[in-house]
């Protein structure tokens, strides 16, 4: 026993002394900011890459590795951790400590392959869809397939969103060919030419800013197959139908490394508006960034709106479009893009309506019939030079727009016939220049300049003269003429400097903007003897407007592994001067504003995050709210003002939760916001059965709104189906001043959506979408006025293959409308389409029938606060079309 004890004791002492004598290799694992990283795998590898020993860093980032011997020269120490790029250093001295600095890297999530085929792969901020997993034989363009992908939504106007957020760009093989007018791309690029659809979260197109990326944008990138890059491809369509219908289209595309283009010519009279290809999906954000607020048009014919129907069901048109989009790359960092288009359209519209406005103790109502001939045109030339390298960024964008617009309208108002003609010619030219330079310190210097000049002369002629008791002392007269011009010059210029330190970025900006406008308007009446005279001395405007803003701003951004925050503190000094001697106006105003904003985003897991934001904004109104002379905005609306410049103070707070399980193809987003705006002016309306007069008056009031929306999208593997559901709630509280009554108004709108896109079998596909909405309005006075409205819209399509290369589509659309004081409205539209593919000749022959029930009149109900409008539209009846589409 004593011998055994002695043996164990000696062995323990020898082992202890051996361990004590082992050499330790020490160091720290740090991120780029110098902060220690815990739980990092640190391995010792020999010259052949074999693992000799390993350990993990502690909470402070320290590590130590035991060396069995000191013969480890030229061995390497490697550190690796999820979310970082691997790094390694060679050992040159065992007595030296080795610090390992890890760079942020992409997170490669597991790729799951499911027997039912569709799969997604995720690589850091990029999610990859394979179109072939979702497409069927009848899908022609990539836009047809995008609608079926879980998490991606395509609106009726072509706007694409990912998990509730609108995309900022649609790239074609990484290049921004179409800017935000990407409809022509989603409708023209064949789905078979696309290898992957990439969703890029936190998209930052400026290379030098990617290291400290503060972007929250989402973009789509279409990765093309190699064979699609080798030659020009496209299609040509010729179609004819009855009654007297045509549909022609030719598209050519090329996507190689040097040159990319999508060029298209089309024309039709089947109710499909070619101008939808010119839709700028991010235009409102662009205008907000420019801060160049100007009225889009002072005059109108007061023409009827459009019914709650797809455009192809109600539009009578004859339109043509030339749309040219070309991008040339001089090298990897420099490119020139030209986007040119011209649209010519002629439309007609037949409409009659009854409008009622409910006031305490009184109802104002009028009837009218309209027959409108509308001629919109659009001409644009846009040239963009873009240099995008690691050390500099140059972007110069020149845009010229010419938009003539004519409308001729025959109207009958309360059984009184009249005729009106509107002519508007908008001309807009601008140049936007942006240059960024990265210095040796990694800080960034930025110069920005925007110049813009617009003119928009307008004229409105009405015969015979209307509302003689208001405009001509009760005497009948021959007509009215309203002229208006509003030339505007605007510039915005600033210089900024960004200081970058690890995960922090500070940006300081200073600049100025100037808006100069001149409003000239005259309202004439024409007597029966041909004599022309002003309606009154107060029907003339000759107003000069000058708005100047000098500003500085500090922005502070933190971008961590999970947390992203930004704080903006803009400070501005604003001066407004406006003068109109003819109306005894000579005013000036100066204001000092601080408009802070805070944004917060926290990554709760690799795929999910919560966000919150707050902003406070002071704002000044524009020239549209201060002119004193009366302007006849349309045949029944006289506008003027008797108030100072409108001022608003707006608080906005919002929060959201974005959830996804990409491998399970589950996407959920929830967002809510609250907005409170305090105004110092209000529009006062005097309403009669024949005319409305508006004047802006000084009166403090609030506009409050609350919104909540939730959406979910899921791919059901067992059923090979994509399902979606959504809920939206909006509540608004505001006041209207009508006929000297201040009316507090409460509006609530709830919308439910749901749908499914399913592959029932290998040769049968089915889709169904439904939208149900309810609207409730209440005027909260002693005699409470309430209106309510419910509407259900259902759309379904059944697609199947009967025999080889013969495809049939059957679709239906149902609309139901209920309003308490009106009869229920029920409509069922049905369409049928047969397509035969001549594969050898790369040609599709197609025969289609739309509006099988031959519905030619569509009745509609509209609610707006305390107003109800019931109307009836003439719509195209049954149309038969035969088309041949050749693909090349």
Coordinates of N, CA, C and O in Angstrom, one line a residue, residues 452-561:
X452 N -31.9 73.8 -60.5 CA -33.2 73.5 -61.1 C -33.9 74.7 -61.6 O -33.9 75.7 -60.9
X453 N -34.5 74.6 -62.8 CA -35.3 75.7 -63.3 C -36.6 75.1 -63.9 O -36.5 74.1 -64.7
X454 N -37.7 75.6 -63.5 CA -39.0 75.1 -64.1 C -39.9 76.2 -64.5 O -39.8 77.3 -64.0
X455 N -40.6 76.0 -65.6 CA -41.7 76.9 -66.0 C -42.9 76.0 -66.2 O -42.8 74.9 -66.7
X456 N -44.1 76.5 -65.9 CA -45.4 75.8 -66.1 C -46.5 76.7 -66.5 O -47.5 76.9 -65.7
X457 N -46.5 77.4 -67.6 CA -47.6 78.2 -68.0 C -48.9 77.4 -68.2 O -48.9 76.3 -68.8
X458 N -50.0 77.9 -67.7 CA -51.3 77.2 -67.8 C -52.4 78.2 -68.2 O -52.3 79.4 -67.9
X459 N -53.4 77.6 -68.9 CA -54.6 78.4 -69.2 C -55.8 77.6 -69.1 O -55.7 76.4 -69.5
X460 N -56.9 78.1 -68.6 CA -58.2 77.4 -68.5 C -59.2 78.3 -69.1 O -59.4 79.5 -68.7
X461 N -60.0 77.8 -70.1 CA -61.1 78.6 -70.8 C -62.4 77.8 -70.5 O -62.4 76.6 -70.7
X462 N -63.4 78.6 -70.1 CA -64.7 78.0 -69.8 C -65.8 78.8 -70.6 O -65.8 80.1 -70.5
X463 N -66.6 78.1 -71.3 CA -67.8 78.8 -71.9 C -69.0 78.0 -71.7 O -69.0 76.7 -71.7
X464 N -70.2 78.6 -71.5 CA -70.4 80.0 -71.3 C -69.9 80.3 -69.8 O -69.5 79.4 -69.1
X465 N -70.1 81.6 -69.4 CA -69.7 82.0 -68.1 C -70.6 81.3 -67.0 O -71.8 81.2 -67.2
X466 N -70.0 80.8 -66.0 CA -70.7 80.1 -64.9 C -70.8 81.0 -63.7 O -70.0 81.9 -63.5
X467 N -71.7 80.6 -62.8 CA -71.9 81.3 -61.5 C -71.9 82.8 -61.6 O -71.1 83.5 -61.0
X468 N -72.8 83.3 -62.5 CA -72.9 84.7 -62.8 C -73.2 85.5 -61.5 O -72.8 86.6 -61.4
X469 N -74.0 84.9 -60.6 CA -74.3 85.7 -59.3 C -73.1 86.0 -58.5 O -73.0 86.9 -57.7
X470 N -72.0 85.2 -58.6 CA -70.8 85.4 -57.9 C -69.7 86.2 -58.7 O -69.0 87.0 -58.2
X471 N -69.7 85.9 -60.0 CA -68.6 86.4 -60.9 C -69.0 87.6 -61.8 O -68.2 88.2 -62.4
X472 N -70.3 87.8 -62.0 CA -70.7 88.9 -63.0 C -72.0 89.6 -62.5 O -72.9 89.9 -63.4
X473 N -72.1 89.8 -61.3 CA -73.3 90.6 -60.7 C -74.6 90.0 -61.2 O -75.6 90.8 -61.4
X474 N -74.7 88.7 -61.3 CA -76.0 88.1 -61.7 C -76.3 88.1 -63.1 O -77.4 87.6 -63.5
X475 N -75.5 88.7 -64.0 CA -75.8 88.9 -65.4 C -75.1 87.7 -66.2 O -73.9 87.4 -66.0
X476 N -75.8 87.1 -67.2 CA -75.3 86.1 -68.0 C -74.1 86.7 -68.8 O -74.1 87.8 -69.2
X477 N -73.1 85.8 -69.0 CA -71.9 86.3 -69.8 C -71.3 85.1 -70.6 O -71.7 83.9 -70.4
X478 N -70.4 85.4 -71.5 CA -70.0 84.4 -72.5 C -68.9 83.4 -72.0 O -68.9 82.3 -72.4
X479 N -68.0 83.8 -71.1 CA -67.0 82.9 -70.7 C -66.0 83.4 -69.7 O -66.1 84.6 -69.2
X480 N -65.1 82.5 -69.3 CA -64.1 82.8 -68.3 C -62.7 82.3 -68.9 O -62.6 81.3 -69.6
X481 N -61.7 83.1 -68.5 CA -60.3 82.7 -68.9 C -59.4 82.9 -67.7 O -59.3 84.0 -67.1
X482 N -58.7 81.9 -67.3 CA -57.8 81.9 -66.2 C -56.4 81.6 -66.8 O -56.2 80.6 -67.4
X483 N -55.4 82.5 -66.5 CA -54.1 82.3 -66.9 C -53.2 82.3 -65.6 O -53.5 83.0 -64.7
X484 N -52.2 81.4 -65.7 CA -51.3 81.3 -64.5 C -49.9 80.9 -65.0 O -49.8 80.0 -65.9
X485 N -48.9 81.5 -64.4 CA -47.5 81.2 -64.7 C -46.7 81.2 -63.4 O -46.9 82.0 -62.5
X486 N -45.9 80.2 -63.2 CA -45.1 80.1 -61.9 C -43.7 79.6 -62.2 O -43.3 78.5 -61.9
X487 N -42.8 80.4 -62.9 CA -41.4 80.0 -63.1 C -40.7 80.0 -61.7 O -40.9 80.8 -60.8
X488 N -39.9 78.9 -61.6 CA -39.2 78.7 -60.3 C -37.7 78.4 -60.6 O -37.4 77.6 -61.4
X489 N -36.8 79.0 -59.8 CA -35.4 78.7 -59.8 C -35.0 78.2 -58.4 O -35.5 78.8 -57.4
X490 N -34.2 77.2 -58.4 CA -33.9 76.6 -57.1 C -32.5 76.0 -57.1 O -32.0 75.5 -58.1
X491 N -31.8 76.2 -56.0 CA -30.5 75.6 -55.8 C -30.3 75.2 -54.4 O -30.8 75.8 -53.5
X492 N -29.6 74.1 -54.2 CA -29.2 73.6 -52.9 C -27.7 73.1 -53.0 O -27.4 72.3 -53.9
X493 N -26.9 73.6 -52.1 CA -25.5 73.3 -52.1 C -24.9 73.1 -50.7 O -25.4 73.8 -49.8
X494 N -24.1 72.1 -50.6 CA -23.5 71.9 -49.3 C -22.1 71.2 -49.4 O -21.8 70.7 -50.4
X495 N -21.4 71.3 -48.3 CA -20.1 70.6 -48.2 C -20.2 69.8 -46.9 O -20.7 70.4 -45.9
X496 N -19.7 68.6 -46.9 CA -19.8 67.8 -45.6 C -18.4 67.1 -45.4 O -17.7 66.8 -46.4
X497 N -18.2 66.7 -44.2 CA -17.0 66.0 -43.8 C -17.3 64.9 -42.8 O -18.0 65.2 -41.8
X498 N -16.9 63.7 -43.2 CA -17.3 62.5 -42.3 C -16.0 62.0 -41.7 O -15.0 61.7 -42.4
X499 N -16.0 61.9 -40.3 CA -14.9 61.4 -39.6 C -15.2 60.0 -39.2 O -16.3 59.7 -38.5
X500 N -14.4 59.0 -39.5 CA -14.7 57.6 -39.3 C -13.6 57.1 -38.3 O -12.4 57.2 -38.4
X501 N -14.2 56.5 -37.2 CA -13.3 55.9 -36.2 C -14.0 54.6 -35.7 O -14.9 54.6 -34.9
X502 N -13.4 53.5 -36.2 CA -14.0 52.2 -35.8 C -15.4 52.1 -36.2 O -15.8 52.2 -37.4
X503 N -16.3 51.9 -35.3 CA -17.7 51.7 -35.5 C -18.5 53.0 -35.5 O -19.7 53.0 -35.7
X504 N -17.8 54.1 -35.2 CA -18.4 55.4 -35.2 C -18.1 56.2 -36.4 O -17.0 56.2 -36.9
X505 N -19.1 57.0 -36.8 CA -18.9 58.0 -37.9 C -19.6 59.2 -37.5 O -20.8 59.3 -37.2
X506 N -18.9 60.3 -37.6 CA -19.5 61.7 -37.4 C -19.5 62.4 -38.8 O -18.4 62.4 -39.5
X507 N -20.6 63.0 -39.1 CA -20.7 63.8 -40.4 C -21.2 65.2 -40.1 O -22.2 65.4 -39.4
X508 N -20.4 66.2 -40.5 CA -20.8 67.6 -40.3 C -21.0 68.2 -41.7 O -20.2 68.1 -42.6
X509 N -22.1 68.9 -41.8 CA -22.5 69.4 -43.1 C -22.9 70.9 -42.9 O -23.6 71.3 -42.0
X510 N -22.6 71.7 -43.9 CA -23.0 73.1 -44.0 C -23.3 73.5 -45.4 O -22.7 73.1 -46.3
X511 N -24.4 74.3 -45.5 CA -24.8 74.6 -46.9 C -26.0 75.6 -46.9 O -26.3 76.2 -45.8
X512 N -26.5 75.9 -48.1 CA -27.6 76.8 -48.2 C -28.5 76.4 -49.4 O -28.0 75.7 -50.3
X513 N -29.8 76.8 -49.4 CA -30.6 76.6 -50.5 C -31.4 77.9 -50.7 O -31.7 78.6 -49.8
X514 N -31.8 78.1 -52.0 CA -32.5 79.3 -52.4 C -33.6 78.9 -53.3 O -33.3 78.2 -54.3
X515 N -34.8 79.4 -53.1 CA -35.9 79.2 -54.0 C -36.5 80.6 -54.4 O -36.9 81.3 -53.5
X516 N -36.5 80.8 -55.7 CA -37.1 82.1 -56.2 C -38.2 81.8 -57.1 O -38.1 81.0 -58.1
X517 N -39.4 82.4 -56.9 CA -40.6 82.1 -57.7 C -41.3 83.4 -58.0 O -41.2 84.4 -57.3
X518 N -42.0 83.4 -59.1 CA -42.8 84.5 -59.5 C -44.2 84.0 -60.0 O -44.2 83.3 -61.0
X519 N -45.2 84.3 -59.3 CA -46.6 83.9 -59.6 C -47.3 85.0 -60.3 O -47.4 86.1 -59.8
X520 N -47.6 84.8 -61.6 CA -48.4 85.7 -62.3 C -49.7 85.1 -62.8 O -49.7 84.0 -63.5
X521 N -50.8 85.6 -62.4 CA -52.1 85.1 -62.8 C -53.1 86.2 -63.0 O -53.1 87.2 -62.4
X522 N -54.1 85.9 -64.0 CA -55.2 86.8 -64.3 C -56.4 86.0 -64.5 O -56.4 85.0 -65.3
X523 N -57.5 86.4 -64.0 CA -58.8 85.8 -64.2 C -59.7 86.8 -65.0 O -60.0 87.9 -64.4
X524 N -60.1 86.5 -66.2 CA -60.9 87.4 -67.0 C -62.3 86.8 -67.2 O -62.5 85.6 -67.2
X525 N -63.2 87.7 -67.5 CA -64.6 87.3 -67.9 C -64.8 88.0 -69.3 O -64.4 89.1 -69.6
X526 N -65.5 87.2 -70.1 CA -65.8 87.7 -71.4 C -67.3 87.9 -71.5 O -68.1 87.0 -71.3
X527 N -67.7 89.1 -71.8 CA -69.1 89.5 -71.9 C -69.7 89.0 -73.2 O -68.9 88.6 -74.2
X528 N -71.0 89.0 -73.4 CA -71.7 88.5 -74.6 C -71.3 89.3 -75.8 O -71.3 88.8 -76.9
X529 N -70.9 90.6 -75.6 CA -70.5 91.4 -76.7 C -69.0 91.3 -77.1 O -68.5 92.0 -77.9
X530 N -68.3 90.3 -76.4 CA -66.9 90.1 -76.7 C -65.9 90.8 -75.9 O -64.7 90.7 -76.0
X531 N -66.4 91.7 -75.0 CA -65.5 92.6 -74.2 C -64.9 91.7 -73.1 O -65.6 90.9 -72.5
X532 N -63.6 91.9 -72.9 CA -62.8 91.1 -71.9 C -62.4 92.1 -70.8 O -61.9 93.2 -71.0
X533 N -62.6 91.6 -69.6 CA -62.3 92.4 -68.4 C -62.0 91.5 -67.2 O -62.4 90.4 -67.2
X534 N -61.2 92.1 -66.3 CA -60.9 91.3 -65.1 C -62.2 91.1 -64.3 O -63.1 91.9 -64.3
X535 N -62.3 89.9 -63.6 CA -63.4 89.6 -62.7 C -63.5 90.7 -61.7 O -64.6 91.2 -61.4
X536 N -62.4 91.1 -61.1 CA -62.3 92.2 -60.2 C -60.8 92.5 -60.0 O -59.9 91.8 -60.5
X537 N -60.4 93.5 -59.3 CA -59.1 93.9 -59.1 C -58.4 92.8 -58.2 O -57.1 92.7 -58.2
X538 N -59.1 92.1 -57.5 CA -58.6 91.0 -56.6 C -58.4 89.7 -57.4 O -58.2 88.7 -56.7
X539 N -58.5 89.7 -58.7 CA -58.4 88.5 -59.5 C -57.1 88.4 -60.2 O -56.9 87.7 -61.2
X540 N -56.1 89.2 -59.8 CA -54.8 89.3 -60.4 C -53.7 89.0 -59.3 O -53.8 89.5 -58.2
X541 N -52.7 88.3 -59.7 CA -51.6 88.0 -58.8 C -50.3 88.4 -59.6 O -50.1 88.1 -60.8
X542 N -49.4 89.1 -58.9 CA -48.1 89.4 -59.5 C -47.1 89.4 -58.3 O -46.6 90.3 -57.8
X543 N -46.9 88.1 -57.8 CA -46.3 87.9 -56.5 C -44.8 87.4 -56.7 O -44.6 86.4 -57.4
X544 N -43.9 88.1 -56.1 CA -42.5 87.7 -56.1 C -42.2 87.0 -54.7 O -42.6 87.5 -53.7
X545 N -41.6 85.8 -54.8 CA -41.3 85.0 -53.6 C -39.8 84.6 -53.6 O -39.3 84.2 -54.6
X546 N -39.2 84.8 -52.4 CA -37.8 84.4 -52.2 C -37.7 83.7 -50.9 O -38.0 84.3 -49.8
X547 N -37.2 82.5 -50.9 CA -37.1 81.7 -49.7 C -35.6 81.2 -49.6 O -35.1 80.6 -50.5
X548 N -35.0 81.6 -48.5 CA -33.5 81.3 -48.3 C -33.3 80.5 -47.1 O -34.0 80.8 -46.0
X549 N -32.5 79.5 -47.1 CA -32.2 78.7 -46.0 C -30.7 78.5 -45.9 O -30.1 78.0 -46.8
X550 N -30.1 78.8 -44.7 CA -28.7 78.5 -44.4 C -28.7 77.5 -43.3 O -29.4 77.6 -42.3
X551 N -28.0 76.4 -43.5 CA -28.1 75.3 -42.5 C -26.8 74.6 -42.2 O -25.8 74.7 -43.0
X552 N -26.7 74.0 -41.1 CA -25.6 73.2 -40.7 C -26.2 72.0 -40.0 O -27.3 72.0 -39.4
X553 N -25.5 70.9 -40.0 CA -26.0 69.6 -39.5 C -24.9 68.7 -39.0 O -23.9 68.6 -39.6
X554 N -25.1 68.1 -37.8 CA -24.3 67.1 -37.3 C -25.0 65.8 -37.2 O -26.1 65.7 -36.7
X555 N -24.4 64.7 -37.9 CA -25.0 63.4 -37.8 C -24.0 62.5 -37.2 O -22.8 62.5 -37.5
X556 N -24.5 61.6 -36.3 CA -23.7 60.7 -35.5 C -24.2 59.3 -35.7 O -25.4 59.0 -35.4
X557 N -23.4 58.4 -36.2 CA -23.8 57.0 -36.5 C -22.9 56.0 -35.8 O -21.7 56.2 -35.8
X558 N -23.6 55.0 -35.2 CA -22.9 53.9 -34.6 C -23.3 52.6 -35.3 O -24.5 52.4 -35.4
X559 N -22.4 51.8 -35.8 CA -22.7 50.6 -36.5 C -22.0 49.4 -35.8 O -20.8 49.2 -36.0
X560 N -22.7 48.7 -34.9 CA -22.1 47.6 -34.2 C -22.5 46.3 -34.8 O -23.2 46.2 -35.8
X561 N -22.2 45.2 -34.1 CA -22.5 43.9 -34.6 C -24.0 43.7 -34.6 O -24.6 43.1 -35.5

